Amino acid sequence: MNEQRYWPDSNRVGVLTSTVLLAFALTRLIQAPEFNLEIQLPGFFFSLPLNLSTAMSFLTAGLTATGMDWLLRGHPSLNNQRTFQWWLLPTLTTFVISVPLSFLPDGIAWWIGFAIGGTFLFFVFLAEYIVVDSGAPYYAISMAGLTAISYTLFFILAIALRLNGARLYVLIPGLFLATALTSLRILHLRLSGLWEYAWAIGIALACVQVAAGLHYWPLSPIQFGLMLIGPLYGLTNLAVNLGEGLPARRAALEPAIVTALAWGLAIFIQ
Amino acid sequence: MISRLSLSKKQWVEMHTHAARQIPLEACGLLAGKNEQVKKVLLVRNQAQSPVRYVMDPYEQLKAFNWIESHDLDLLGIFHSHPTGPETASATDIAEAAYEVVYLIWSLSDGIWKARGFYIENGQALDVPLVIREG
């Protein structure tokens, strides 16, 4: 068996990773004016800080999507399929990495974040390429890795938004989108290519309800992240278990335990 | 940590009047603003209706939080009164201080109201200077 066909072109994956990392680094180096987009609505004041980091977050995410598509075009098993499902997570990964990188202070902390982000991104590109073909030798491990990365990304995003003091009108749409995309991708991976839109939207609605309810609570960013990752993991796994035909009680047991553990940890951690 | 809290005379009088009107009960409310400068005093009903304890009415507290959020302000302080003293944070105030904001305490002694600001951290109440500005 020619194993080489299951691995991406090393030149392409290298170019893609370094281009995205270069975009992150340039964002930090270039000084650009910042302004607030402020709109006074009846009884509501909308304020969104717009700067180079905001613009670059979207640009690098777009760059990743197009780059991933370019990488996938070289896959021998693609057979003119649409590539959307395989660039969803890399795009989200890039966007999530850009959030903490935009407000981490200059110095060692930023470089550690940059290195971890780059490594993360590289493995996401690699794993997404491998899972295109379910017959690939590293398919199972890649799928498990992508699932773990999806949850980790969501956790990082929740922590970063809380740490940054995001307003409710930024937090809720941001988390809704991230939750829906994360659960959609995990369900697609775990349920052999099924697009479970209804589950993804339902899970996202449940998670943002929890986020809205906790918004004013004096929780630390880690506590906030744990309170959200619990229901995301629980509900997504419940959907997977039900999708695999497990009886309802058995399907709910493991997700309930993990959610309770995450919440328990959030309560006891300071 | 907020190093000082700046309030206008009008806001000062608003809190003072509220504390005086609530006697013999404790009065409470929230202070919203930006960069250590209070922009709005939000009065909240004391659900405990007690002369020695305050518990903010959850519905009014949520309304106040939503107001702060929708006006792009931050929670800078929480005030309450001690109609029977002391002028410092009580053991209950310290134990129940959950938010990292200034705790402003109005106390009544010999018919005169006084206010002091505290930052409560690691079981200790540290003094925070209150600056009263014109306007």
Coordinates of C-alpha atoms in Angstrom, one line a residue:
Chain A
M1 CA 0.0 0.0 0.0
N2 CA 1.3 3.4 -0.9
E3 CA 1.0 5.3 2.4
Q4 CA 2.5 8.4 0.8
R5 CA -0.9 9.2 -0.8
Y6 CA -2.5 9.8 2.5
W7 CA -0.1 12.5 3.5
P8 CA -0.3 16.1 2.3
D9 CA 2.4 17.6 0.0
S10 CA 5.0 18.8 2.5
N11 CA 5.7 21.9 0.5
R12 CA 2.1 22.9 0.4
V13 CA 1.4 22.3 4.1
G14 CA 4.7 24.1 4.9
V15 CA 3.8 27.1 2.8
L16 CA 0.2 27.3 4.2
T17 CA 1.3 27.1 7.9
S18 CA 4.1 29.6 7.4
T19 CA 1.8 32.1 5.5
V20 CA -0.7 32.0 8.3
L21 CA 2.0 32.4 10.9
L22 CA 3.5 35.3 9.0
A23 CA 0.1 37.0 9.0
F24 CA -0.1 36.6 12.8
A25 CA 3.4 38.0 13.2
L26 CA 2.8 41.0 10.9
T27 CA -0.3 41.9 12.8
R28 CA 1.8 42.3 15.9
L29 CA 4.6 44.2 14.1
I30 CA 2.5 46.7 12.1
Q31 CA 1.1 49.7 14.1
A32 CA -2.2 50.8 12.8
P33 CA -4.9 53.3 14.1
E34 CA -7.7 51.9 16.1
F35 CA -11.3 53.2 16.2
N36 CA -14.5 52.2 17.8
L37 CA -17.5 51.4 15.7
E38 CA -20.2 53.0 17.9
I39 CA -23.9 53.0 17.1
Q40 CA -26.5 54.4 19.5
L41 CA -29.7 52.3 19.1
P42 CA -32.8 52.9 21.1
G43 CA -31.9 51.9 24.7
F44 CA -28.8 50.2 23.5
F45 CA -25.3 51.4 22.8
F46 CA -23.3 49.2 20.4
S47 CA -19.6 49.6 20.5
L48 CA -17.1 47.4 18.7
P49 CA -13.4 48.2 18.7
L50 CA -12.0 47.9 15.2
N51 CA -8.3 47.7 14.6
L52 CA -5.8 45.8 12.5
S53 CA -6.1 42.7 14.7
T54 CA -9.8 42.5 14.1
A55 CA -9.3 42.8 10.3
M56 CA -6.4 40.4 10.3
S57 CA -8.4 37.8 12.3
F58 CA -10.9 37.6 9.5
L59 CA -8.3 37.8 6.8
T60 CA -6.1 35.0 8.2
A61 CA -9.2 32.9 8.7
G62 CA -10.1 33.5 5.0
L63 CA -6.5 32.8 4.0
T64 CA -6.7 29.5 5.9
A65 CA -9.9 28.5 4.2
T66 CA -8.5 29.1 0.7
G67 CA -5.2 27.6 1.6
M68 CA -6.8 24.4 3.0
D69 CA -8.8 24.1 -0.2
W70 CA -5.6 24.4 -2.2
L71 CA -4.0 21.7 0.0
L72 CA -6.9 19.4 -0.5
R73 CA -7.0 19.8 -4.3
G74 CA -3.8 17.6 -4.3
H75 CA -5.6 14.7 -2.4
P76 CA -5.9 11.7 -4.7
S77 CA -9.2 10.5 -3.1
L78 CA -11.0 13.9 -3.3
N79 CA -12.6 13.1 -6.6
N80 CA -14.0 16.6 -7.2
Q81 CA -15.9 16.6 -3.9
R82 CA -16.7 19.9 -2.2
T83 CA -14.0 20.8 0.4
F84 CA -16.1 22.8 2.8
Q85 CA -16.1 20.2 5.6
W86 CA -12.4 20.0 5.7
W87 CA -11.6 23.7 5.9
L88 CA -14.2 24.5 8.5
L89 CA -12.1 23.5 11.5
P90 CA -8.8 25.0 10.2
T91 CA -10.6 28.3 9.6
L92 CA -12.1 28.2 13.1
T93 CA -8.6 27.3 14.5
T94 CA -7.0 30.3 12.9
F95 CA -9.7 32.6 14.1
V96 CA -9.6 31.3 17.7
I97 CA -5.8 31.5 17.8
S98 CA -5.9 35.1 16.6
V99 CA -8.1 36.1 19.5
P100 CA -5.7 35.5 22.4
L101 CA -2.7 36.5 20.2
S102 CA -4.4 39.9 19.7
F103 CA -4.4 40.8 23.4
L104 CA -1.4 38.8 24.8
P105 CA 1.3 41.3 25.9
D106 CA 4.5 41.6 23.9
G107 CA 7.2 39.2 25.1
I108 CA 7.7 35.6 26.0
A109 CA 3.9 34.9 26.6
W110 CA 3.1 36.1 23.1
W111 CA 5.8 33.9 21.5
I112 CA 4.7 30.9 23.5
G113 CA 1.1 31.5 22.3
F114 CA 2.5 31.9 18.7
A115 CA 4.5 28.6 18.9
I116 CA 1.6 26.6 20.4
G117 CA -0.8 28.2 17.9
G118 CA 1.5 27.3 15.0
T119 CA 1.9 23.7 16.1
F120 CA -1.9 23.4 16.6
L121 CA -2.5 24.7 13.2
F122 CA 0.0 22.4 11.5
F123 CA -1.6 19.3 13.1
V124 CA -5.1 20.5 12.2
F125 CA -4.0 20.8 8.5
L126 CA -2.4 17.4 8.6
A127 CA -5.4 15.7 10.4
E128 CA -8.0 17.3 8.1
Y129 CA -6.1 16.1 5.1
I130 CA -5.9 12.5 6.5
V131 CA -9.6 12.2 7.3
V132 CA -10.5 12.9 3.7
D133 CA -10.0 9.2 3.1
S134 CA -11.6 6.9 5.6
G135 CA -9.2 4.2 4.5
A136 CA -6.2 6.1 5.6
P137 CA -3.9 4.3 8.1
Y138 CA -4.1 7.2 10.6
Y139 CA -7.8 7.9 10.1
A140 CA -8.9 6.9 13.6
I141 CA -6.2 8.8 15.4
S142 CA -6.7 11.9 13.2
M143 CA -10.4 11.9 13.9
A144 CA -9.8 11.6 17.7
G145 CA -7.2 14.4 17.4
L146 CA -9.6 16.7 15.5
T147 CA -12.4 16.0 18.0
A148 CA -10.0 16.9 20.9
I149 CA -8.8 20.0 19.1
S150 CA -12.3 21.2 18.4
Y151 CA -13.2 21.1 22.1
T152 CA -9.9 22.7 23.1
L153 CA -10.4 25.5 20.6
F154 CA -13.9 26.2 22.0
F155 CA -12.5 26.2 25.5
I156 CA -9.7 28.6 24.6
L157 CA -12.2 30.9 22.8
A158 CA -14.5 31.0 25.8
I159 CA -11.6 31.8 28.1
A160 CA -10.2 34.4 25.8
L161 CA -13.6 36.2 25.4
R162 CA -14.1 36.2 29.1
L163 CA -10.6 37.4 29.8
N164 CA -11.1 40.2 27.3
G165 CA -14.3 41.4 29.0
A166 CA -16.4 40.9 25.8
R167 CA -19.8 42.5 25.9
L168 CA -22.9 40.2 25.8
Y169 CA -23.7 41.3 22.3
V170 CA -20.3 40.2 21.1
L171 CA -20.0 37.1 23.4
I172 CA -23.4 35.5 22.4
P173 CA -23.0 35.6 18.6
G174 CA -19.4 34.6 18.8
L175 CA -20.0 31.7 21.1
F176 CA -23.1 30.7 19.1
L177 CA -21.1 30.5 15.9
A178 CA -18.2 28.7 17.6
T179 CA -20.5 26.2 19.4
A180 CA -22.5 25.4 16.3
L181 CA -19.5 24.9 14.1
T182 CA -17.6 22.9 16.7
S183 CA -20.5 20.5 17.3
L184 CA -21.4 20.3 13.6
R185 CA -17.8 19.3 12.7
I186 CA -17.6 16.7 15.6
L187 CA -20.9 15.2 14.7
H188 CA -19.9 15.0 11.0
L189 CA -16.7 13.3 12.0
R190 CA -18.3 10.9 14.4
L191 CA -21.5 10.1 12.5
S192 CA -19.8 9.0 9.3
G193 CA -20.4 12.2 7.3
L194 CA -23.9 13.2 8.4
W195 CA -24.6 16.9 8.6
E196 CA -26.6 17.3 11.9
Y197 CA -27.6 20.9 11.5
A198 CA -30.6 20.7 13.9
W199 CA -28.4 19.2 16.7
A200 CA -25.7 21.7 16.1
I201 CA -28.1 24.7 16.3
G202 CA -29.9 23.1 19.4
I203 CA -26.5 22.6 21.1
A204 CA -25.4 26.1 20.3
L205 CA -28.7 27.6 21.6
A206 CA -28.3 25.6 24.9
C207 CA -24.7 26.7 25.4
V208 CA -25.3 30.4 24.7
Q209 CA -28.2 30.2 27.2
V210 CA -25.7 29.0 29.8
A211 CA -23.2 31.7 28.7
A212 CA -25.8 34.5 28.9
G213 CA -27.0 33.3 32.4
L214 CA -23.4 33.3 33.7
H215 CA -22.3 36.5 32.0
Y216 CA -22.8 38.7 35.1
W217 CA -21.5 36.1 37.6
P218 CA -18.2 36.8 39.2
L219 CA -16.5 33.8 37.5
S220 CA -12.9 33.5 36.5
P221 CA -12.3 32.9 32.7
I222 CA -11.3 29.2 33.4
Q223 CA -14.5 28.7 35.5
F224 CA -16.5 30.2 32.6
G225 CA -14.8 28.0 30.1
L226 CA -15.5 24.9 32.1
M227 CA -19.1 25.8 32.6
L228 CA -19.5 26.0 28.8
I229 CA -17.4 23.0 27.7
G230 CA -19.4 20.7 30.0
P231 CA -22.7 21.1 28.1
L232 CA -21.0 21.3 24.7
Y233 CA -19.3 18.0 25.3
G234 CA -22.3 16.4 26.9
L235 CA -24.9 17.4 24.3
T236 CA -22.6 16.6 21.4
N237 CA -21.8 13.2 22.8
L238 CA -25.5 12.6 23.5
A239 CA -26.2 13.3 19.9
V240 CA -23.5 10.9 18.8
N241 CA -24.7 8.2 21.1
L242 CA -28.3 8.6 20.0
G243 CA -27.1 8.7 16.4
E244 CA -25.3 5.4 16.9
G245 CA -28.5 3.8 18.2
L246 CA -27.8 3.6 21.9
P247 CA -30.9 3.5 24.2
A248 CA -31.6 7.0 25.6
R249 CA -30.6 6.2 29.2
R250 CA -27.3 4.7 28.2
A251 CA -26.7 7.5 25.7
A252 CA -27.2 10.1 28.3
L253 CA -25.1 8.6 31.1
E254 CA -21.5 9.4 30.0
P255 CA -22.4 12.9 28.7
A256 CA -24.1 13.6 32.1
I257 CA -21.1 12.4 34.1
V258 CA -18.7 14.5 32.0
T259 CA -20.9 17.6 32.2
A260 CA -21.2 17.2 36.0
L261 CA -17.5 16.8 36.3
A262 CA -16.8 19.9 34.3
W263 CA -19.3 21.9 36.4
G264 CA -18.0 20.4 39.6
L265 CA -14.5 21.4 38.7
A266 CA -15.7 24.9 37.8
I267 CA -17.3 25.3 41.2
F268 CA -14.3 24.2 43.2
I269 CA -11.6 25.8 41.1
Q270 CA -10.7 29.5 41.9
Chain B
M1 CA -7.4 46.7 41.1
I2 CA -9.1 50.1 41.1
S3 CA -6.8 52.6 42.8
R4 CA -9.4 55.3 43.4
L5 CA -13.0 56.1 42.6
S6 CA -14.1 59.4 41.2
L7 CA -17.7 60.5 41.7
S8 CA -19.6 63.7 41.0
K9 CA -21.3 65.7 43.7
K10 CA -24.7 64.8 42.3
Q11 CA -23.9 61.1 42.5
W12 CA -22.7 61.5 46.0
V13 CA -25.9 63.2 47.0
E14 CA -28.0 60.6 45.3
M15 CA -26.4 57.8 47.3
H16 CA -26.6 59.8 50.5
T17 CA -30.3 60.5 50.0
H18 CA -31.0 56.9 49.2
A19 CA -29.2 55.7 52.3
A20 CA -31.0 58.3 54.5
R21 CA -34.4 57.4 53.1
Q22 CA -33.9 53.7 53.8
I23 CA -33.2 54.1 57.5
P24 CA -33.5 52.0 59.6
L25 CA -32.8 49.5 56.8
E26 CA -29.6 49.1 54.9
A27 CA -29.6 50.6 51.4
C28 CA -27.7 49.3 48.4
G29 CA -26.9 49.9 44.7
L30 CA -24.3 49.7 42.0
L31 CA -21.9 52.2 40.5
A32 CA -21.2 52.1 36.8
G33 CA -18.6 53.9 34.8
K34 CA -15.3 53.8 33.0
N35 CA -11.7 54.2 34.0
E36 CA -12.3 54.7 37.7
Q37 CA -14.9 57.5 36.9
V38 CA -18.5 56.8 38.0
K39 CA -21.0 57.7 35.3
K40 CA -24.2 56.4 36.9
V41 CA -25.6 55.4 40.3
L42 CA -28.1 52.5 40.1
L43 CA -30.2 52.1 43.2
V44 CA -31.3 48.6 44.0
R45 CA -33.9 47.4 46.5
N46 CA -32.6 45.6 49.5
Q47 CA -34.5 42.3 49.4
A48 CA -33.3 41.4 52.9
Q49 CA -35.2 44.5 54.4
S50 CA -32.8 44.3 57.3
P51 CA -30.9 47.0 59.3
V52 CA -27.8 44.8 59.5
R53 CA -27.7 43.0 56.1
Y54 CA -28.4 43.6 52.4
V55 CA -29.3 41.3 49.6
M56 CA -29.9 42.9 46.3
D57 CA -33.2 42.2 44.7
P58 CA -32.1 39.8 41.9
Y59 CA -34.5 41.2 39.3
E60 CA -33.5 44.8 39.9
Q61 CA -29.8 43.7 40.0
L62 CA -30.2 42.0 36.6
K63 CA -31.9 45.1 35.2
A64 CA -29.1 47.2 36.5
F65 CA -26.4 44.9 35.0
N66 CA -28.2 45.0 31.7
W67 CA -28.4 48.8 31.8
I68 CA -24.6 48.9 32.4
E69 CA -24.0 46.5 29.6
S70 CA -26.2 48.3 27.1
H71 CA -24.5 51.6 27.8
D72 CA -21.0 50.1 27.3
L73 CA -20.0 50.8 30.9
D74 CA -18.3 48.7 33.5
L75 CA -19.3 47.8 37.0
L76 CA -16.9 49.9 39.2
G77 CA -18.5 49.7 42.6
I78 CA -21.1 48.3 44.9
F79 CA -22.4 50.5 47.6
H80 CA -24.5 49.8 50.7
S81 CA -25.2 51.5 54.0
H82 CA -24.5 50.6 57.7
P83 CA -27.2 52.6 59.5
T84 CA -25.9 51.3 62.8
G85 CA -22.2 51.2 61.9
P86 CA -19.4 50.2 61.5
E87 CA -17.8 52.5 59.0
T88 CA -15.6 49.8 57.7
A89 CA -16.4 46.5 55.8
S90 CA -18.0 44.0 58.2
A91 CA -17.0 40.3 58.3
T92 CA -20.0 39.5 56.2
D93 CA -19.1 42.1 53.6
I94 CA -15.6 40.6 53.4
A95 CA -16.8 37.0 53.2
E96 CA -19.5 37.8 50.5
A97 CA -17.4 40.1 48.3
A98 CA -17.4 38.3 45.0
Y99 CA -16.7 41.0 42.5
E100 CA -13.4 42.8 42.0
V101 CA -14.8 46.3 42.4
V102 CA -14.8 49.0 45.0
Y103 CA -17.1 48.4 47.9
L104 CA -18.4 51.8 49.0
I105 CA -19.9 51.8 52.5
W106 CA -22.1 54.6 53.9
S107 CA -22.2 54.6 57.7
L108 CA -24.2 56.7 60.2
S109 CA -22.5 57.9 63.3
D110 CA -23.9 60.7 65.6
G111 CA -26.4 61.7 62.9
I112 CA -23.7 62.2 60.3
W113 CA -23.3 60.1 57.2
K114 CA -19.8 59.1 56.1
A115 CA -18.7 57.1 53.1
R116 CA -15.5 55.0 52.6
G117 CA -14.3 52.9 49.7
F118 CA -12.7 49.5 50.1
Y119 CA -11.1 46.9 47.8
I120 CA -11.7 43.5 49.2
E121 CA -9.0 40.9 48.4
N122 CA -7.8 37.8 50.2
G123 CA -10.0 38.4 53.2
Q124 CA -8.8 42.0 53.7
A125 CA -10.5 45.3 53.1
L126 CA -8.0 47.9 51.6
D127 CA -8.9 51.5 51.6
V128 CA -9.6 53.1 48.2
P129 CA -9.6 56.9 48.0
L130 CA -12.9 58.5 46.9
V131 CA -12.6 61.6 44.8
I132 CA -15.6 64.0 44.6
R133 CA -15.6 66.1 41.5
E134 CA -17.7 69.1 40.6
G135 CA -20.8 68.6 38.3

